[in-house]
Each structure stands twice: as structure tokens, then as C-alpha cells.
Amino acid sequence: MAVIFGILSALSFGVGDFLARFSSKEIGFQRSLFWMLVVGSIFYLLLYTFFYGGFNPNLKGVGLSLLAGVLIMFGLLFLYKGLESGPVSIVAAIVATNPFFVFLIRFALGTEPTLLQWISSVVIILGAVLISISASSFKDSLGLNSKQIKSTVIMSFVSSACLAFGLIFSQEASNYLSTTETVIYIRFFSLLSVSLILVLYRIRPILTKKSIPILIFQGILETTGYFLLVSAYSFDKIGIAVIISSGFGLVTIILARIILKEKIEKIQKIGIALTFIGVASISM
């Protein structure tokens, strides 16, 4: 069951992130994230009420959820900006390295890594370097200059780091709250923080007819991915579902290749393969 939940979660996240490419281009990445969180929060709240119900908040848990929510919001904001400008296959692969940053943070906090995790970290770094180098091959096909490509690569790494820190605080928050309840608070604080950004930059949360169905599916898929992961934790303490779900970036890359016709060079294929092999290994 954990394997099934992991696969479904990876598919949900992967397709949801791919849809973010289109909604971001249609209404802007800030609005896309805002409306995704609106739809997702409502959908998750309905799922939580139906399957679980009841709230038992406490100050430590909510405080940690606040930090996680803000960090995850920035992680998604940089991700959506990267997906908007492209190339999608580069952005998705780099952002998927966030387990590596989780590993580094845990190591800095005193966790003793295994030999496999050290080897995996080297593999991930090598994969990320190859992917970054291959990004220049998209200059002609996407009409991007070197500065734009470099900006996209940097944003992708920042997104990955923010999501990693967000995950750390999420895990800490779940020590004081139920895992499923923690997600609700995190989503709320993510929505609140992106709303403040819209107000600060005077961005009106407009919608277009074309963006509405995309955002509905995007919000539902993103939320379904989280719901499957946190639900799996009740019978999957080892975290098999989390390891499998880390393949979400691979789903996005495949969709980019099939639908957007993004050409993936040999060096990028090697980098992608190394990255996901390393991510799967370091999460064990």
C-alpha cells in the first residue's frame, strides 16, 4: 500500500507542477501559486474533515507550521517562476534535489549519515552539476539568453533549499501535532504569506477563463499528493512512500519531453539519472 501511495503521490505532484507551467504563463506565477493554494486548502480541508476531523492546536506545533508554511511558499514561488520561464526539464530536475539539502541540514544538526548517504550526496551533486551545464543547450530552442538560463538555474536551487528547510520544520511540527493536522496549518500559512506578497507588490489576484480549469486540477493534484503522503505515514513509518514520491520531478520531465517537446541532451539525461538515483538512495 505504501508503494501505491508513493507512486500516486509522485504522479499527483509531477502533473500538478507541470500544470503550473501553463497557469503561470497565463496569469503570472504569483497569482498561479495563490489560486493553487486557495483551491488546495479548501480541498484538503474537506478531505481532512471527512476522513479525520477535529483540531488540537498547540503553540509549538503552530509556530513551527508557520515557519514551514512561509518557507514552502517561497520554495513553490521560485519553482513556479522557474517553470514559467523554463526549461521545465532543468527546473524539475534541480528542484527534485531537495532531499540532498534535507540531508545537509540534518547533518548540521548532528545526525550521523550512513556511508550510502554520503555516496548518494556525491552522486546528486554530480547530477546537479551536469544538469546545470546542460541548461545552456536550451538557448536556441526557448529563445533564452545566458543570463536568463543562469537565473532559472539559481532559482531552482533556491527553491530546492527552501522546500528542504520547509520539510524540516514540517517534520518538527508533526512532533507536536498530528501529521494530517500539520498540513492544514502549513497550507494556511503558505496561503497567508503569498497573499501578503500580492498585497505588497499590488498584484491583483485576477483569473482568466483559460486558467480556471488548470488551477482547479493543479490545486487538487498538489493537495492529493500531500494527502497521500501524510496518510501513508500512519502505516509507513519507514517512509517508503516519501522515497517513491521524490520521483515527482521525473514525471514533470517526461511530460515536458512529450508535450512541450523539450529536447533533452545526453549530458542532461545522465545528470537526471544520477540525480534521481542519488535522491532515492539518500532518502533510505
Short mmCIF file of N, CA and C in Angstrom, two decimals, residues 103-197:
data_model
loop_
_atom_site.label_atom_id
_atom_site.label_comp_id
_atom_site.label_asym_id
_atom_site.label_seq_id
_atom_site.Cartn_x
_atom_site.Cartn_y
_atom_site.Cartn_z
N PHE A 103 19.29 16.36 3.86
CA PHE A 103 20.42 15.58 4.38
C PHE A 103 21.48 16.49 4.99
N LEU A 104 21.83 17.58 4.30
CA LEU A 104 22.84 18.51 4.80
C LEU A 104 22.38 19.18 6.09
N ILE A 105 21.11 19.57 6.13
CA ILE A 105 20.57 20.24 7.32
C ILE A 105 20.58 19.28 8.51
N ARG A 106 20.14 18.05 8.28
CA ARG A 106 20.13 17.05 9.35
C ARG A 106 21.56 16.77 9.85
N PHE A 107 22.51 16.74 8.91
CA PHE A 107 23.91 16.52 9.28
C PHE A 107 24.43 17.67 10.13
N ALA A 108 24.08 18.91 9.74
CA ALA A 108 24.49 20.09 10.50
C ALA A 108 23.89 20.09 11.91
N LEU A 109 22.72 19.47 12.05
CA LEU A 109 22.05 19.41 13.34
C LEU A 109 22.52 18.24 14.20
N GLY A 110 23.45 17.44 13.66
CA GLY A 110 24.04 16.39 14.47
C GLY A 110 23.70 14.96 14.09
N THR A 111 22.92 14.76 13.03
CA THR A 111 22.59 13.41 12.60
C THR A 111 23.81 12.76 11.94
N GLU A 112 24.06 11.50 12.27
CA GLU A 112 25.19 10.78 11.70
C GLU A 112 24.77 10.07 10.40
N PRO A 113 25.27 10.50 9.25
CA PRO A 113 24.88 9.88 7.98
C PRO A 113 25.53 8.50 7.80
N THR A 114 24.90 7.70 6.97
CA THR A 114 25.49 6.40 6.63
C THR A 114 26.41 6.58 5.43
N LEU A 115 27.22 5.57 5.15
CA LEU A 115 28.12 5.62 4.00
C LEU A 115 27.33 5.77 2.71
N LEU A 116 26.18 5.06 2.61
CA LEU A 116 25.33 5.16 1.43
C LEU A 116 24.84 6.59 1.21
N GLN A 117 24.50 7.27 2.28
CA GLN A 117 24.02 8.64 2.16
C GLN A 117 25.12 9.59 1.69
N TRP A 118 26.36 9.36 2.16
CA TRP A 118 27.48 10.18 1.69
C TRP A 118 27.72 9.96 0.20
N ILE A 119 27.70 8.70 -0.21
CA ILE A 119 27.90 8.38 -1.62
C ILE A 119 26.77 9.00 -2.46
N SER A 120 25.55 8.88 -1.95
CA SER A 120 24.39 9.41 -2.66
C SER A 120 24.49 10.93 -2.82
N SER A 121 25.00 11.61 -1.79
CA SER A 121 25.14 13.07 -1.85
C SER A 121 26.11 13.47 -2.96
N VAL A 122 27.19 12.72 -3.11
CA VAL A 122 28.16 12.99 -4.17
C VAL A 122 27.52 12.77 -5.55
N VAL A 123 26.73 11.71 -5.66
CA VAL A 123 26.04 11.39 -6.92
C VAL A 123 25.06 12.52 -7.28
N ILE A 124 24.33 13.01 -6.27
CA ILE A 124 23.36 14.10 -6.51
C ILE A 124 24.08 15.37 -6.96
N ILE A 125 25.18 15.70 -6.30
CA ILE A 125 25.95 16.89 -6.67
C ILE A 125 26.44 16.78 -8.12
N LEU A 126 26.97 15.62 -8.48
CA LEU A 126 27.45 15.40 -9.84
C LEU A 126 26.31 15.54 -10.84
N GLY A 127 25.15 14.96 -10.51
CA GLY A 127 23.99 15.05 -11.38
C GLY A 127 23.53 16.49 -11.55
N ALA A 128 23.50 17.24 -10.43
CA ALA A 128 23.06 18.63 -10.48
C ALA A 128 24.02 19.49 -11.31
N VAL A 129 25.31 19.21 -11.21
CA VAL A 129 26.31 19.95 -11.99
C VAL A 129 26.11 19.70 -13.48
N LEU A 130 25.90 18.44 -13.85
CA LEU A 130 25.69 18.10 -15.26
C LEU A 130 24.40 18.74 -15.81
N ILE A 131 23.36 18.74 -14.98
CA ILE A 131 22.09 19.36 -15.40
C ILE A 131 22.29 20.86 -15.60
N SER A 132 23.01 21.50 -14.67
CA SER A 132 23.26 22.94 -14.78
C SER A 132 24.06 23.27 -16.04
N ILE A 133 25.05 22.44 -16.33
CA ILE A 133 25.86 22.65 -17.53
C ILE A 133 25.01 22.49 -18.80
N SER A 134 24.13 21.49 -18.78
CA SER A 134 23.30 21.22 -19.96
C SER A 134 22.25 22.29 -20.22
N ALA A 135 21.99 23.14 -19.22
CA ALA A 135 20.93 24.16 -19.36
C ALA A 135 21.19 25.09 -20.54
N SER A 136 22.46 25.32 -20.85
CA SER A 136 22.80 26.24 -21.95
C SER A 136 22.32 25.74 -23.30
N SER A 137 22.02 24.45 -23.41
CA SER A 137 21.57 23.89 -24.69
C SER A 137 20.17 24.36 -25.08
N PHE A 138 19.47 25.02 -24.13
CA PHE A 138 18.10 25.47 -24.40
C PHE A 138 18.05 26.91 -24.91
N LYS A 139 19.19 27.52 -25.09
CA LYS A 139 19.21 28.90 -25.54
C LYS A 139 18.43 29.11 -26.84
N ASP A 140 18.74 28.28 -27.83
CA ASP A 140 18.12 28.44 -29.15
C ASP A 140 16.66 27.99 -29.16
N SER A 141 16.37 26.82 -28.58
CA SER A 141 15.03 26.26 -28.64
C SER A 141 14.00 27.09 -27.88
N LEU A 142 14.41 27.73 -26.78
CA LEU A 142 13.48 28.51 -25.97
C LEU A 142 13.68 30.02 -26.13
N GLY A 143 14.69 30.39 -26.90
CA GLY A 143 14.95 31.81 -27.11
C GLY A 143 15.42 32.52 -25.86
N LEU A 144 16.17 31.82 -25.00
CA LEU A 144 16.66 32.41 -23.75
C LEU A 144 18.14 32.74 -23.88
N ASN A 145 18.56 33.83 -23.22
CA ASN A 145 19.98 34.15 -23.22
C ASN A 145 20.67 33.54 -22.00
N SER A 146 21.98 33.68 -21.92
CA SER A 146 22.76 33.07 -20.84
C SER A 146 22.33 33.56 -19.47
N LYS A 147 22.02 34.85 -19.37
CA LYS A 147 21.61 35.44 -18.09
C LYS A 147 20.29 34.83 -17.62
N GLN A 148 19.35 34.64 -18.54
CA GLN A 148 18.05 34.06 -18.18
C GLN A 148 18.19 32.60 -17.76
N ILE A 149 19.03 31.86 -18.48
CA ILE A 149 19.28 30.46 -18.13
C ILE A 149 19.90 30.36 -16.74
N LYS A 150 20.91 31.21 -16.49
CA LYS A 150 21.58 31.21 -15.19
C LYS A 150 20.60 31.56 -14.07
N SER A 151 19.73 32.52 -14.32
CA SER A 151 18.72 32.94 -13.34
C SER A 151 17.78 31.79 -13.00
N THR A 152 17.36 31.05 -14.03
CA THR A 152 16.47 29.92 -13.83
C THR A 152 17.14 28.82 -12.99
N VAL A 153 18.39 28.54 -13.29
CA VAL A 153 19.14 27.52 -12.54
C VAL A 153 19.27 27.92 -11.07
N ILE A 154 19.62 29.19 -10.82
CA ILE A 154 19.78 29.68 -9.44
C ILE A 154 18.45 29.61 -8.69
N MET A 155 17.36 30.04 -9.34
CA MET A 155 16.04 30.00 -8.71
C MET A 155 15.64 28.57 -8.37
N SER A 156 16.01 27.64 -9.21
CA SER A 156 15.68 26.24 -8.98
C SER A 156 16.39 25.70 -7.74
N PHE A 157 17.65 26.06 -7.58
CA PHE A 157 18.40 25.64 -6.39
C PHE A 157 17.85 26.30 -5.12
N VAL A 158 17.50 27.58 -5.22
CA VAL A 158 16.90 28.28 -4.07
C VAL A 158 15.57 27.63 -3.69
N SER A 159 14.78 27.29 -4.70
CA SER A 159 13.51 26.60 -4.46
C SER A 159 13.73 25.29 -3.74
N SER A 160 14.70 24.53 -4.20
CA SER A 160 15.01 23.24 -3.59
C SER A 160 15.41 23.39 -2.13
N ALA A 161 16.24 24.40 -1.84
CA ALA A 161 16.70 24.64 -0.47
C ALA A 161 15.54 25.08 0.43
N CYS A 162 14.70 25.98 -0.07
CA CYS A 162 13.55 26.46 0.72
C CYS A 162 12.59 25.31 1.04
N LEU A 163 12.34 24.46 0.05
CA LEU A 163 11.46 23.31 0.27
C LEU A 163 12.06 22.35 1.28
N ALA A 164 13.39 22.21 1.26
CA ALA A 164 14.06 21.33 2.22
C ALA A 164 13.92 21.85 3.64
N PHE A 165 14.17 23.15 3.84
CA PHE A 165 14.00 23.75 5.16
C PHE A 165 12.55 23.66 5.61
N GLY A 166 11.63 23.87 4.65
CA GLY A 166 10.21 23.75 4.97
C GLY A 166 9.85 22.36 5.43
N LEU A 167 10.44 21.36 4.79
CA LEU A 167 10.18 19.97 5.18
C LEU A 167 10.71 19.68 6.57
N ILE A 168 11.89 20.21 6.89
CA ILE A 168 12.48 20.02 8.23
C ILE A 168 11.54 20.57 9.30
N PHE A 169 11.07 21.79 9.11
CA PHE A 169 10.16 22.39 10.09
C PHE A 169 8.81 21.67 10.11
N SER A 170 8.39 21.14 8.96
CA SER A 170 7.15 20.35 8.91
C SER A 170 7.27 19.10 9.77
N GLN A 171 8.41 18.44 9.64
CA GLN A 171 8.65 17.23 10.43
C GLN A 171 8.71 17.54 11.91
N GLU A 172 9.32 18.67 12.26
CA GLU A 172 9.38 19.07 13.67
C GLU A 172 7.99 19.41 14.20
N ALA A 173 7.18 20.07 13.37
CA ALA A 173 5.82 20.43 13.78
C ALA A 173 4.97 19.19 14.05
N SER A 174 5.21 18.15 13.26
CA SER A 174 4.43 16.92 13.41
C SER A 174 4.76 16.17 14.70
N ASN A 175 5.80 16.63 15.42
CA ASN A 175 6.10 16.05 16.73
C ASN A 175 5.15 16.58 17.79
N TYR A 176 4.48 17.70 17.48
CA TYR A 176 3.56 18.33 18.43
C TYR A 176 2.11 18.28 17.97
N LEU A 177 1.92 17.98 16.68
CA LEU A 177 0.57 17.91 16.09
C LEU A 177 0.47 16.62 15.30
N SER A 178 -0.75 16.22 14.98
CA SER A 178 -0.90 15.07 14.09
C SER A 178 -0.39 15.48 12.71
N THR A 179 0.12 14.52 11.97
CA THR A 179 0.71 14.82 10.66
C THR A 179 -0.31 15.46 9.72
N THR A 180 -1.52 14.94 9.73
CA THR A 180 -2.56 15.46 8.84
C THR A 180 -2.98 16.88 9.23
N GLU A 181 -3.03 17.16 10.53
CA GLU A 181 -3.41 18.50 11.00
C GLU A 181 -2.31 19.50 10.70
N THR A 182 -1.06 19.05 10.78
CA THR A 182 0.08 19.91 10.49
C THR A 182 -0.01 20.48 9.08
N VAL A 183 -0.42 19.66 8.13
CA VAL A 183 -0.50 20.09 6.73
C VAL A 183 -1.50 21.25 6.59
N ILE A 184 -2.60 21.20 7.32
CA ILE A 184 -3.61 22.25 7.24
C ILE A 184 -3.02 23.59 7.66
N TYR A 185 -2.31 23.60 8.78
CA TYR A 185 -1.71 24.85 9.25
C TYR A 185 -0.64 25.35 8.28
N ILE A 186 0.15 24.44 7.74
CA ILE A 186 1.20 24.82 6.80
C ILE A 186 0.59 25.44 5.55
N ARG A 187 -0.47 24.83 5.03
CA ARG A 187 -1.14 25.36 3.84
C ARG A 187 -1.72 26.73 4.12
N PHE A 188 -2.30 26.89 5.31
CA PHE A 188 -2.89 28.19 5.68
C PHE A 188 -1.81 29.27 5.70
N PHE A 189 -0.68 28.98 6.34
CA PHE A 189 0.38 29.99 6.44
C PHE A 189 1.05 30.25 5.09
N SER A 190 1.10 29.24 4.23
CA SER A 190 1.61 29.45 2.87
C SER A 190 0.69 30.38 2.11
N LEU A 191 -0.61 30.15 2.24
CA LEU A 191 -1.60 30.99 1.56
C LEU A 191 -1.56 32.41 2.11
N LEU A 192 -1.44 32.54 3.41
CA LEU A 192 -1.39 33.86 4.04
C LEU A 192 -0.16 34.63 3.57
N SER A 193 0.99 33.97 3.53
CA SER A 193 2.24 34.66 3.15
C SER A 193 2.25 35.06 1.68
N VAL A 194 1.71 34.22 0.79
CA VAL A 194 1.68 34.61 -0.62
C VAL A 194 0.65 35.72 -0.84
N SER A 195 -0.39 35.75 -0.02
CA SER A 195 -1.39 36.83 -0.09
C SER A 195 -0.74 38.16 0.28
N LEU A 196 0.13 38.13 1.28
CA LEU A 196 0.84 39.35 1.69
C LEU A 196 1.76 39.85 0.57
N ILE A 197 2.35 38.92 -0.15
CA ILE A 197 3.22 39.30 -1.28
C ILE A 197 2.40 39.99 -2.37
#
